[in-house]
Amino acid sequence: MTLTADFPVFAFTGDRLLARGPASDVVPAVKMAADAGEGVLTFDAVTGRVIDLDLRGAVEDVVARLTPVPEAERRGPGRPKLGVTPREVTLLPRHWDWLSAQPGGASVALRKLVEGALREAEGPDRARRAKEATYRFITTMAGDMPGYEEATRMLFAGDWTAFDAAVKGWPEGVRETARNLSAGAWRNGAGALRT
């Protein structure tokens, strides 16, 4: 995995949250802790997956290996402000007829249809991603802690109150990170990010 400097990560040493933020801010703390002989786990803050870091050399060397985000990737090809990318679409003639009759033409109609589908699927997709990320994280960090099985069941059952009760006895860093990762999994907005 190529890690960009602005990639959101967090790191633990034991059950203590060491650092959280963009990789360029977290990696120096990880390197120093590893050099001090502490076991460190670094996680992708979006997916909850463990990330392997190349910690060879000095702190500056480790940070220098992070990939900067190129300007071209930020804007994309096509119309620079929109990041429009031309691609081929295969449709039946009746679909093309309908699209061409829409105000603004086929491109505008297709963008509106895609945006509508994205908005409609955003809630369930967000909940699924939050559950998966939380599950990965708690399996790694709390798999042998009391309440793990109950927390897992309640996470997938969508019961924030029972999930929160199951993680209550966990060390603060693990508990709060699990709560934060799971925030998108709850329908009623429970479990909002805590600072």
Short mmCIF file of N, CA and C in Angstrom, two decimals:
data_model
loop_
_atom_site.label_atom_id
_atom_site.label_comp_id
_atom_site.label_asym_id
_atom_site.label_seq_id
_atom_site.Cartn_x
_atom_site.Cartn_y
_atom_site.Cartn_z
N MET A 1 0.85 -1.19 0.00
CA MET A 1 0.00 0.00 0.00
C MET A 1 0.88 1.24 0.00
N THR A 2 0.61 2.16 -0.89
CA THR A 2 1.32 3.42 -0.93
C THR A 2 0.62 4.38 0.03
N LEU A 3 1.39 4.90 0.95
CA LEU A 3 0.82 5.77 1.98
C LEU A 3 1.16 7.22 1.65
N THR A 4 0.12 8.03 1.44
CA THR A 4 0.33 9.44 1.16
C THR A 4 0.47 10.20 2.48
N ALA A 5 1.09 11.35 2.41
CA ALA A 5 1.35 12.16 3.61
C ALA A 5 0.08 12.59 4.31
N ASP A 6 -1.01 12.76 3.56
CA ASP A 6 -2.25 13.23 4.18
C ASP A 6 -3.23 12.09 4.51
N PHE A 7 -2.79 10.85 4.35
CA PHE A 7 -3.65 9.70 4.61
C PHE A 7 -3.99 9.63 6.09
N PRO A 8 -5.29 9.48 6.47
CA PRO A 8 -5.66 9.45 7.88
C PRO A 8 -5.33 8.10 8.53
N VAL A 9 -4.56 8.14 9.60
CA VAL A 9 -4.16 6.93 10.31
C VAL A 9 -4.23 7.18 11.82
N PHE A 10 -4.16 6.10 12.59
CA PHE A 10 -3.97 6.21 14.03
C PHE A 10 -3.10 5.04 14.45
N ALA A 11 -2.42 5.20 15.57
CA ALA A 11 -1.47 4.19 16.03
C ALA A 11 -1.65 3.91 17.51
N PHE A 12 -1.43 2.66 17.88
CA PHE A 12 -1.51 2.22 19.27
C PHE A 12 -0.21 1.58 19.67
N THR A 13 0.17 1.78 20.91
CA THR A 13 1.22 1.00 21.53
C THR A 13 0.56 0.32 22.71
N GLY A 14 0.48 -1.00 22.64
CA GLY A 14 -0.33 -1.73 23.61
C GLY A 14 -1.78 -1.32 23.41
N ASP A 15 -2.46 -0.96 24.51
CA ASP A 15 -3.85 -0.50 24.37
C ASP A 15 -3.97 1.02 24.52
N ARG A 16 -2.84 1.71 24.38
CA ARG A 16 -2.81 3.18 24.49
C ARG A 16 -2.75 3.80 23.10
N LEU A 17 -3.67 4.74 22.85
CA LEU A 17 -3.65 5.48 21.60
C LEU A 17 -2.42 6.37 21.59
N LEU A 18 -1.54 6.13 20.64
CA LEU A 18 -0.29 6.87 20.54
C LEU A 18 -0.47 8.18 19.78
N ALA A 19 -1.14 8.11 18.63
CA ALA A 19 -1.32 9.30 17.80
C ALA A 19 -2.43 9.03 16.79
N ARG A 20 -3.04 10.13 16.32
CA ARG A 20 -4.09 10.06 15.32
C ARG A 20 -3.98 11.29 14.43
N GLY A 21 -4.19 11.12 13.12
CA GLY A 21 -4.16 12.25 12.20
C GLY A 21 -3.58 11.84 10.86
N PRO A 22 -3.11 12.84 10.08
CA PRO A 22 -2.49 12.52 8.79
C PRO A 22 -1.19 11.74 9.03
N ALA A 23 -0.86 10.86 8.10
CA ALA A 23 0.32 10.01 8.24
C ALA A 23 1.58 10.81 8.54
N SER A 24 1.71 11.97 7.92
CA SER A 24 2.92 12.77 8.13
C SER A 24 3.06 13.23 9.59
N ASP A 25 1.94 13.33 10.33
CA ASP A 25 1.98 13.70 11.73
C ASP A 25 2.13 12.49 12.65
N VAL A 26 1.60 11.35 12.24
CA VAL A 26 1.58 10.16 13.09
C VAL A 26 2.87 9.34 12.97
N VAL A 27 3.43 9.26 11.77
CA VAL A 27 4.60 8.42 11.53
C VAL A 27 5.79 8.77 12.45
N PRO A 28 6.10 10.04 12.71
CA PRO A 28 7.21 10.30 13.63
C PRO A 28 6.99 9.71 15.03
N ALA A 29 5.78 9.78 15.54
CA ALA A 29 5.49 9.20 16.86
C ALA A 29 5.63 7.68 16.81
N VAL A 30 5.19 7.07 15.72
CA VAL A 30 5.32 5.62 15.56
C VAL A 30 6.79 5.23 15.52
N LYS A 31 7.58 5.96 14.77
CA LYS A 31 9.01 5.66 14.64
C LYS A 31 9.71 5.78 15.99
N MET A 32 9.42 6.85 16.73
CA MET A 32 10.07 7.04 18.03
C MET A 32 9.67 5.94 19.01
N ALA A 33 8.41 5.55 19.03
CA ALA A 33 7.96 4.49 19.93
C ALA A 33 8.60 3.16 19.55
N ALA A 34 8.66 2.88 18.25
CA ALA A 34 9.27 1.63 17.80
C ALA A 34 10.76 1.60 18.15
N ASP A 35 11.44 2.73 17.97
CA ASP A 35 12.86 2.82 18.33
C ASP A 35 13.09 2.63 19.82
N ALA A 36 12.08 2.98 20.63
CA ALA A 36 12.18 2.83 22.08
C ALA A 36 11.82 1.40 22.51
N GLY A 37 11.54 0.52 21.53
CA GLY A 37 11.26 -0.87 21.83
C GLY A 37 9.80 -1.18 22.10
N GLU A 38 8.93 -0.21 21.88
CA GLU A 38 7.50 -0.44 22.10
C GLU A 38 6.90 -1.10 20.86
N GLY A 39 5.98 -2.02 21.08
CA GLY A 39 5.25 -2.61 19.97
C GLY A 39 4.19 -1.61 19.51
N VAL A 40 4.16 -1.32 18.23
CA VAL A 40 3.23 -0.32 17.70
C VAL A 40 2.41 -0.94 16.57
N LEU A 41 1.10 -0.69 16.61
CA LEU A 41 0.22 -1.05 15.51
C LEU A 41 -0.33 0.24 14.92
N THR A 42 -0.22 0.37 13.60
CA THR A 42 -0.75 1.54 12.90
C THR A 42 -1.94 1.09 12.06
N PHE A 43 -3.02 1.87 12.10
CA PHE A 43 -4.26 1.51 11.42
C PHE A 43 -4.65 2.56 10.39
N ASP A 44 -5.27 2.09 9.32
CA ASP A 44 -5.94 2.95 8.35
C ASP A 44 -7.20 3.46 9.06
N ALA A 45 -7.36 4.77 9.19
CA ALA A 45 -8.47 5.34 9.94
C ALA A 45 -9.81 5.22 9.21
N VAL A 46 -9.79 4.85 7.95
CA VAL A 46 -11.03 4.70 7.19
C VAL A 46 -11.51 3.25 7.21
N THR A 47 -10.60 2.30 6.99
CA THR A 47 -11.00 0.89 6.88
C THR A 47 -10.76 0.08 8.15
N GLY A 48 -9.97 0.59 9.08
CA GLY A 48 -9.65 -0.15 10.29
C GLY A 48 -8.60 -1.22 10.08
N ARG A 49 -8.00 -1.28 8.91
CA ARG A 49 -6.97 -2.28 8.62
C ARG A 49 -5.63 -1.85 9.21
N VAL A 50 -4.83 -2.85 9.60
CA VAL A 50 -3.48 -2.59 10.09
C VAL A 50 -2.61 -2.24 8.89
N ILE A 51 -1.76 -1.24 9.05
CA ILE A 51 -0.85 -0.79 7.99
C ILE A 51 0.58 -1.12 8.41
N ASP A 52 1.34 -1.70 7.50
CA ASP A 52 2.76 -1.95 7.75
C ASP A 52 3.55 -0.74 7.28
N LEU A 53 4.36 -0.20 8.16
CA LEU A 53 5.18 0.95 7.81
C LEU A 53 6.64 0.54 7.69
N ASP A 54 7.33 1.14 6.76
CA ASP A 54 8.77 0.93 6.62
C ASP A 54 9.45 1.93 7.55
N LEU A 55 9.93 1.45 8.69
CA LEU A 55 10.50 2.34 9.71
C LEU A 55 12.02 2.36 9.70
N ARG A 56 12.62 1.94 8.60
CA ARG A 56 14.09 1.96 8.51
C ARG A 56 14.60 3.39 8.43
N GLY A 57 15.76 3.62 9.04
CA GLY A 57 16.40 4.92 8.98
C GLY A 57 15.91 5.87 10.05
N ALA A 58 16.27 7.13 9.87
CA ALA A 58 15.87 8.17 10.82
C ALA A 58 14.42 8.57 10.59
N VAL A 59 13.85 9.31 11.53
CA VAL A 59 12.47 9.78 11.41
C VAL A 59 12.27 10.52 10.09
N GLU A 60 13.23 11.36 9.74
CA GLU A 60 13.12 12.13 8.49
C GLU A 60 13.05 11.21 7.28
N ASP A 61 13.79 10.09 7.32
CA ASP A 61 13.77 9.13 6.20
C ASP A 61 12.40 8.47 6.08
N VAL A 62 11.83 8.11 7.22
CA VAL A 62 10.52 7.45 7.22
C VAL A 62 9.46 8.41 6.68
N VAL A 63 9.49 9.65 7.14
CA VAL A 63 8.51 10.64 6.68
C VAL A 63 8.74 10.94 5.19
N ALA A 64 9.99 10.98 4.76
CA ALA A 64 10.30 11.26 3.35
C ALA A 64 9.76 10.17 2.43
N ARG A 65 9.61 8.95 2.95
CA ARG A 65 9.08 7.85 2.11
C ARG A 65 7.57 7.95 1.90
N LEU A 66 6.90 8.79 2.66
CA LEU A 66 5.47 9.00 2.42
C LEU A 66 5.30 9.68 1.08
N THR A 67 4.32 9.26 0.34
CA THR A 67 4.09 9.80 -0.99
C THR A 67 3.34 11.12 -0.89
N PRO A 68 3.90 12.20 -1.44
CA PRO A 68 3.13 13.45 -1.44
C PRO A 68 1.93 13.31 -2.38
N VAL A 69 0.88 14.05 -2.11
CA VAL A 69 -0.30 14.02 -2.97
C VAL A 69 -0.03 14.95 -4.15
N PRO A 70 0.13 14.38 -5.36
CA PRO A 70 0.42 15.23 -6.52
C PRO A 70 -0.76 16.14 -6.85
N GLU A 71 -0.46 17.31 -7.33
CA GLU A 71 -1.49 18.29 -7.71
C GLU A 71 -2.42 17.71 -8.76
N ALA A 72 -1.89 16.91 -9.70
CA ALA A 72 -2.72 16.34 -10.76
C ALA A 72 -3.80 15.42 -10.19
N GLU A 73 -3.50 14.69 -9.11
CA GLU A 73 -4.50 13.81 -8.51
C GLU A 73 -5.57 14.59 -7.78
N ARG A 74 -5.25 15.75 -7.29
CA ARG A 74 -6.22 16.55 -6.56
C ARG A 74 -7.29 17.11 -7.49
N ARG A 75 -6.88 17.46 -8.72
CA ARG A 75 -7.84 18.08 -9.63
C ARG A 75 -8.39 17.11 -10.65
N GLY A 76 -7.59 16.22 -11.18
CA GLY A 76 -8.05 15.27 -12.18
C GLY A 76 -8.05 15.86 -13.57
N PRO A 77 -8.13 15.00 -14.58
CA PRO A 77 -8.14 15.45 -15.97
C PRO A 77 -9.51 16.02 -16.36
N GLY A 78 -9.58 16.54 -17.55
CA GLY A 78 -10.85 17.10 -18.03
C GLY A 78 -11.03 18.52 -17.53
N ARG A 79 -12.25 18.85 -17.19
CA ARG A 79 -12.53 20.19 -16.68
C ARG A 79 -11.94 20.27 -15.28
N PRO A 80 -10.85 21.02 -15.10
CA PRO A 80 -10.07 20.96 -13.86
C PRO A 80 -10.87 21.17 -12.58
N LYS A 81 -11.80 22.08 -12.57
CA LYS A 81 -12.52 22.35 -11.33
C LYS A 81 -13.49 21.23 -10.98
N LEU A 82 -13.99 20.52 -11.96
CA LEU A 82 -14.94 19.44 -11.71
C LEU A 82 -14.29 18.06 -11.67
N GLY A 83 -13.09 17.93 -12.24
CA GLY A 83 -12.44 16.63 -12.30
C GLY A 83 -13.14 15.68 -13.26
N VAL A 84 -13.71 16.21 -14.35
CA VAL A 84 -14.45 15.40 -15.31
C VAL A 84 -13.49 14.46 -16.04
N THR A 85 -13.88 13.19 -16.14
CA THR A 85 -13.09 12.19 -16.85
C THR A 85 -13.96 11.56 -17.93
N PRO A 86 -13.56 11.67 -19.19
CA PRO A 86 -14.37 11.07 -20.25
C PRO A 86 -14.16 9.55 -20.28
N ARG A 87 -15.26 8.81 -20.38
CA ARG A 87 -15.21 7.35 -20.48
C ARG A 87 -16.34 6.90 -21.40
N GLU A 88 -16.25 5.66 -21.83
CA GLU A 88 -17.27 5.11 -22.72
C GLU A 88 -18.43 4.56 -21.91
N VAL A 89 -19.64 4.80 -22.40
CA VAL A 89 -20.85 4.25 -21.81
C VAL A 89 -21.61 3.53 -22.92
N THR A 90 -22.03 2.29 -22.64
CA THR A 90 -22.77 1.51 -23.63
C THR A 90 -24.22 1.41 -23.18
N LEU A 91 -25.12 1.93 -24.00
CA LEU A 91 -26.56 1.91 -23.70
C LEU A 91 -27.33 1.46 -24.92
N LEU A 92 -28.56 1.06 -24.70
CA LEU A 92 -29.46 0.73 -25.82
C LEU A 92 -29.91 2.02 -26.51
N PRO A 93 -30.33 1.92 -27.78
CA PRO A 93 -30.77 3.12 -28.50
C PRO A 93 -31.88 3.89 -27.77
N ARG A 94 -32.83 3.19 -27.17
CA ARG A 94 -33.92 3.90 -26.48
C ARG A 94 -33.39 4.68 -25.28
N HIS A 95 -32.33 4.16 -24.64
CA HIS A 95 -31.72 4.88 -23.52
C HIS A 95 -31.06 6.17 -24.02
N TRP A 96 -30.35 6.06 -25.16
CA TRP A 96 -29.71 7.26 -25.73
C TRP A 96 -30.77 8.28 -26.15
N ASP A 97 -31.87 7.80 -26.70
CA ASP A 97 -32.95 8.71 -27.11
C ASP A 97 -33.49 9.46 -25.90
N TRP A 98 -33.73 8.74 -24.83
CA TRP A 98 -34.26 9.38 -23.62
C TRP A 98 -33.24 10.38 -23.06
N LEU A 99 -31.98 9.98 -23.00
CA LEU A 99 -30.94 10.87 -22.46
C LEU A 99 -30.79 12.14 -23.29
N SER A 100 -30.81 11.99 -24.60
CA SER A 100 -30.62 13.18 -25.46
C SER A 100 -31.80 14.13 -25.37
N ALA A 101 -32.98 13.64 -24.96
CA ALA A 101 -34.16 14.50 -24.83
C ALA A 101 -34.19 15.24 -23.50
N GLN A 102 -33.28 14.91 -22.59
CA GLN A 102 -33.25 15.55 -21.27
C GLN A 102 -32.60 16.93 -21.34
N PRO A 103 -33.03 17.87 -20.49
CA PRO A 103 -32.40 19.19 -20.46
C PRO A 103 -30.92 19.06 -20.13
N GLY A 104 -30.08 19.67 -20.93
CA GLY A 104 -28.64 19.61 -20.71
C GLY A 104 -27.97 18.46 -21.42
N GLY A 105 -28.74 17.56 -22.00
CA GLY A 105 -28.17 16.46 -22.76
C GLY A 105 -27.83 15.25 -21.91
N ALA A 106 -27.18 14.28 -22.56
CA ALA A 106 -26.89 13.00 -21.94
C ALA A 106 -25.96 13.12 -20.74
N SER A 107 -24.93 13.93 -20.85
CA SER A 107 -23.96 14.03 -19.75
C SER A 107 -24.60 14.56 -18.48
N VAL A 108 -25.38 15.61 -18.60
CA VAL A 108 -26.04 16.20 -17.43
C VAL A 108 -27.02 15.20 -16.84
N ALA A 109 -27.80 14.55 -17.68
CA ALA A 109 -28.78 13.57 -17.19
C ALA A 109 -28.10 12.41 -16.48
N LEU A 110 -27.01 11.91 -17.05
CA LEU A 110 -26.28 10.80 -16.42
C LEU A 110 -25.69 11.23 -15.07
N ARG A 111 -25.12 12.42 -15.02
CA ARG A 111 -24.56 12.90 -13.74
C ARG A 111 -25.64 13.01 -12.68
N LYS A 112 -26.83 13.52 -13.07
CA LYS A 112 -27.94 13.63 -12.12
C LYS A 112 -28.39 12.25 -11.63
N LEU A 113 -28.47 11.29 -12.54
CA LEU A 113 -28.88 9.94 -12.16
C LEU A 113 -27.86 9.30 -11.20
N VAL A 114 -26.59 9.47 -11.52
CA VAL A 114 -25.54 8.90 -10.66
C VAL A 114 -25.54 9.57 -9.30
N GLU A 115 -25.65 10.89 -9.26
CA GLU A 115 -25.68 11.61 -7.97
C GLU A 115 -26.87 11.17 -7.12
N GLY A 116 -28.03 10.99 -7.76
CA GLY A 116 -29.21 10.52 -7.03
C GLY A 116 -28.99 9.13 -6.45
N ALA A 117 -28.40 8.24 -7.25
CA ALA A 117 -28.12 6.88 -6.77
C ALA A 117 -27.09 6.90 -5.64
N LEU A 118 -26.09 7.76 -5.75
CA LEU A 118 -25.09 7.88 -4.68
C LEU A 118 -25.72 8.35 -3.38
N ARG A 119 -26.59 9.36 -3.47
CA ARG A 119 -27.26 9.87 -2.26
C ARG A 119 -28.13 8.80 -1.62
N GLU A 120 -28.84 8.05 -2.47
CA GLU A 120 -29.75 7.00 -1.96
C GLU A 120 -28.98 5.88 -1.27
N ALA A 121 -27.82 5.52 -1.82
CA ALA A 121 -27.04 4.40 -1.27
C ALA A 121 -26.09 4.85 -0.17
N GLU A 122 -25.91 6.14 0.02
CA GLU A 122 -24.90 6.64 0.96
C GLU A 122 -25.12 6.14 2.37
N GLY A 123 -26.33 6.16 2.87
CA GLY A 123 -26.61 5.72 4.24
C GLY A 123 -26.25 4.27 4.47
N PRO A 124 -26.81 3.34 3.70
CA PRO A 124 -26.46 1.93 3.89
C PRO A 124 -24.98 1.64 3.63
N ASP A 125 -24.39 2.27 2.62
CA ASP A 125 -22.97 2.05 2.34
C ASP A 125 -22.10 2.58 3.48
N ARG A 126 -22.43 3.75 3.99
CA ARG A 126 -21.68 4.33 5.11
C ARG A 126 -21.77 3.42 6.33
N ALA A 127 -22.96 2.91 6.61
CA ALA A 127 -23.15 2.03 7.77
C ALA A 127 -22.34 0.74 7.60
N ARG A 128 -22.37 0.16 6.41
CA ARG A 128 -21.61 -1.07 6.16
C ARG A 128 -20.12 -0.83 6.32
N ARG A 129 -19.59 0.26 5.74
CA ARG A 129 -18.17 0.55 5.86
C ARG A 129 -17.76 0.80 7.31
N ALA A 130 -18.61 1.50 8.05
CA ALA A 130 -18.30 1.77 9.47
C ALA A 130 -18.29 0.49 10.27
N LYS A 131 -19.23 -0.40 10.03
CA LYS A 131 -19.27 -1.68 10.74
C LYS A 131 -18.04 -2.51 10.42
N GLU A 132 -17.68 -2.57 9.14
CA GLU A 132 -16.51 -3.36 8.74
C GLU A 132 -15.23 -2.81 9.35
N ALA A 133 -15.05 -1.49 9.31
CA ALA A 133 -13.85 -0.88 9.89
C ALA A 133 -13.78 -1.11 11.39
N THR A 134 -14.91 -0.95 12.06
CA THR A 134 -14.96 -1.16 13.51
C THR A 134 -14.65 -2.62 13.84
N TYR A 135 -15.23 -3.53 13.09
CA TYR A 135 -15.00 -4.96 13.33
C TYR A 135 -13.51 -5.29 13.18
N ARG A 136 -12.87 -4.79 12.12
CA ARG A 136 -11.44 -5.06 11.92
C ARG A 136 -10.64 -4.55 13.10
N PHE A 137 -10.93 -3.32 13.50
CA PHE A 137 -10.19 -2.71 14.59
C PHE A 137 -10.39 -3.46 15.91
N ILE A 138 -11.65 -3.72 16.29
CA ILE A 138 -11.86 -4.35 17.59
C ILE A 138 -11.38 -5.80 17.61
N THR A 139 -11.39 -6.47 16.47
CA THR A 139 -10.87 -7.83 16.42
C THR A 139 -9.37 -7.81 16.71
N THR A 140 -8.67 -6.83 16.15
CA THR A 140 -7.23 -6.73 16.38
C THR A 140 -6.91 -6.27 17.79
N MET A 141 -7.60 -5.24 18.26
CA MET A 141 -7.22 -4.61 19.53
C MET A 141 -7.96 -5.16 20.74
N ALA A 142 -9.16 -5.70 20.56
CA ALA A 142 -9.97 -6.10 21.72
C ALA A 142 -10.50 -7.52 21.62
N GLY A 143 -9.96 -8.30 20.71
CA GLY A 143 -10.46 -9.65 20.50
C GLY A 143 -10.43 -10.54 21.72
N ASP A 144 -9.54 -10.25 22.67
CA ASP A 144 -9.46 -11.06 23.88
C ASP A 144 -9.96 -10.31 25.12
N MET A 145 -10.61 -9.17 24.92
CA MET A 145 -11.11 -8.38 26.05
C MET A 145 -12.55 -8.79 26.39
N PRO A 146 -12.93 -8.64 27.67
CA PRO A 146 -14.32 -8.91 28.04
C PRO A 146 -15.25 -7.97 27.26
N GLY A 147 -16.33 -8.51 26.78
CA GLY A 147 -17.32 -7.71 26.04
C GLY A 147 -17.12 -7.70 24.55
N TYR A 148 -16.01 -8.31 24.07
CA TYR A 148 -15.73 -8.29 22.63
C TYR A 148 -16.85 -8.95 21.82
N GLU A 149 -17.24 -10.17 22.22
CA GLU A 149 -18.26 -10.88 21.45
C GLU A 149 -19.59 -10.14 21.47
N GLU A 150 -19.96 -9.60 22.63
CA GLU A 150 -21.21 -8.84 22.73
C GLU A 150 -21.12 -7.57 21.87
N ALA A 151 -19.97 -6.89 21.92
CA ALA A 151 -19.80 -5.68 21.10
C ALA A 151 -19.93 -6.01 19.62
N THR A 152 -19.35 -7.11 19.21
CA THR A 152 -19.43 -7.52 17.80
C THR A 152 -20.88 -7.81 17.41
N ARG A 153 -21.58 -8.57 18.24
CA ARG A 153 -22.98 -8.87 17.93
C ARG A 153 -23.82 -7.59 17.84
N MET A 154 -23.62 -6.70 18.79
CA MET A 154 -24.42 -5.48 18.82
C MET A 154 -24.05 -4.52 17.69
N LEU A 155 -22.78 -4.53 17.29
CA LEU A 155 -22.35 -3.72 16.15
C LEU A 155 -23.14 -4.12 14.91
N PHE A 156 -23.21 -5.42 14.64
CA PHE A 156 -23.90 -5.88 13.44
C PHE A 156 -25.41 -5.90 13.60
N ALA A 157 -25.89 -5.89 14.83
CA ALA A 157 -27.33 -5.80 15.08
C ALA A 157 -27.81 -4.35 14.99
N GLY A 158 -26.87 -3.41 15.06
CA GLY A 158 -27.23 -1.99 14.97
C GLY A 158 -27.74 -1.42 16.28
N ASP A 159 -27.32 -1.99 17.40
CA ASP A 159 -27.78 -1.54 18.71
C ASP A 159 -26.68 -0.73 19.39
N TRP A 160 -26.72 0.60 19.23
CA TRP A 160 -25.70 1.48 19.79
C TRP A 160 -25.60 1.37 21.30
N THR A 161 -26.72 1.36 21.99
CA THR A 161 -26.72 1.34 23.45
C THR A 161 -26.02 0.10 23.98
N ALA A 162 -26.34 -1.06 23.42
CA ALA A 162 -25.72 -2.30 23.87
C ALA A 162 -24.25 -2.36 23.45
N PHE A 163 -23.92 -1.84 22.27
CA PHE A 163 -22.52 -1.79 21.84
C PHE A 163 -21.72 -0.92 22.81
N ASP A 164 -22.26 0.24 23.12
CA ASP A 164 -21.58 1.17 24.03
C ASP A 164 -21.37 0.53 25.40
N ALA A 165 -22.36 -0.20 25.88
CA ALA A 165 -22.24 -0.87 27.18
C ALA A 165 -21.17 -1.97 27.12
N ALA A 166 -21.08 -2.68 25.99
CA ALA A 166 -20.11 -3.77 25.85
C ALA A 166 -18.67 -3.27 25.82
N VAL A 167 -18.44 -2.06 25.29
CA VAL A 167 -17.07 -1.54 25.18
C VAL A 167 -16.68 -0.68 26.38
N LYS A 168 -17.61 -0.42 27.28
CA LYS A 168 -17.39 0.51 28.39
C LYS A 168 -16.17 0.15 29.25
N GLY A 169 -15.89 -1.13 29.45
CA GLY A 169 -14.79 -1.55 30.30
C GLY A 169 -13.44 -1.61 29.60
N TRP A 170 -13.40 -1.31 28.33
CA TRP A 170 -12.14 -1.38 27.58
C TRP A 170 -11.25 -0.18 27.92
N PRO A 171 -9.94 -0.30 27.69
CA PRO A 171 -9.06 0.85 27.90
C PRO A 171 -9.53 2.05 27.07
N GLU A 172 -9.33 3.23 27.59
CA GLU A 172 -9.89 4.45 26.99
C GLU A 172 -9.59 4.60 25.49
N GLY A 173 -8.34 4.44 25.09
CA GLY A 173 -7.99 4.61 23.68
C GLY A 173 -8.70 3.63 22.78
N VAL A 174 -8.79 2.37 23.20
CA VAL A 174 -9.46 1.35 22.40
C VAL A 174 -10.96 1.63 22.37
N ARG A 175 -11.53 1.93 23.53
CA ARG A 175 -12.97 2.20 23.63
C ARG A 175 -13.37 3.39 22.76
N GLU A 176 -12.67 4.50 22.90
CA GLU A 176 -13.05 5.71 22.15
C GLU A 176 -12.82 5.55 20.66
N THR A 177 -11.77 4.84 20.27
CA THR A 177 -11.54 4.60 18.85
C THR A 177 -12.63 3.71 18.27
N ALA A 178 -13.04 2.69 19.01
CA ALA A 178 -14.13 1.82 18.55
C ALA A 178 -15.42 2.63 18.41
N ARG A 179 -15.69 3.49 19.36
CA ARG A 179 -16.89 4.33 19.28
C ARG A 179 -16.82 5.25 18.07
N ASN A 180 -15.66 5.87 17.86
CA ASN A 180 -15.51 6.80 16.74
C ASN A 180 -15.63 6.09 15.39
N LEU A 181 -14.97 4.93 15.26
CA LEU A 181 -15.06 4.20 13.99
C LEU A 181 -16.48 3.76 13.70
N SER A 182 -17.24 3.43 14.74
CA SER A 182 -18.59 2.92 14.54
C SER A 182 -19.63 4.01 14.35
N ALA A 183 -19.26 5.26 14.46
CA ALA A 183 -20.23 6.36 14.43
C ALA A 183 -21.14 6.33 13.21
N GLY A 184 -20.63 5.95 12.05
CA GLY A 184 -21.45 5.91 10.84
C GLY A 184 -22.36 4.70 10.74
N ALA A 185 -22.25 3.77 11.70
CA ALA A 185 -23.02 2.53 11.63
C ALA A 185 -24.42 2.65 12.21
N TRP A 186 -24.68 3.72 12.94
CA TRP A 186 -25.95 3.81 13.67
C TRP A 186 -26.94 4.70 12.94
N ARG A 187 -28.16 4.27 12.81
CA ARG A 187 -29.19 4.99 12.08
C ARG A 187 -29.54 6.32 12.71
N ASN A 188 -29.59 6.38 14.01
CA ASN A 188 -30.07 7.59 14.68
C ASN A 188 -28.97 8.58 15.01
N GLY A 189 -27.75 8.36 14.50
CA GLY A 189 -26.67 9.29 14.76
C GLY A 189 -26.00 9.09 16.09
N ALA A 190 -26.37 8.04 16.85
CA ALA A 190 -25.70 7.75 18.11
C ALA A 190 -24.25 7.45 17.85
N GLY A 191 -23.44 7.61 18.83
CA GLY A 191 -22.03 7.28 18.68
C GLY A 191 -21.26 8.32 17.89
N ALA A 192 -21.75 9.54 17.88
CA ALA A 192 -21.06 10.59 17.13
C ALA A 192 -19.64 10.73 17.64
N LEU A 193 -18.77 11.21 16.79
CA LEU A 193 -17.35 11.34 17.14
C LEU A 193 -17.16 12.12 18.42
N ARG A 194 -16.28 11.59 19.23
CA ARG A 194 -15.94 12.26 20.49
C ARG A 194 -14.53 12.80 20.35
N THR A 195 -14.24 13.88 21.02
CA THR A 195 -12.89 14.43 20.96
C THR A 195 -12.22 14.31 22.29
#
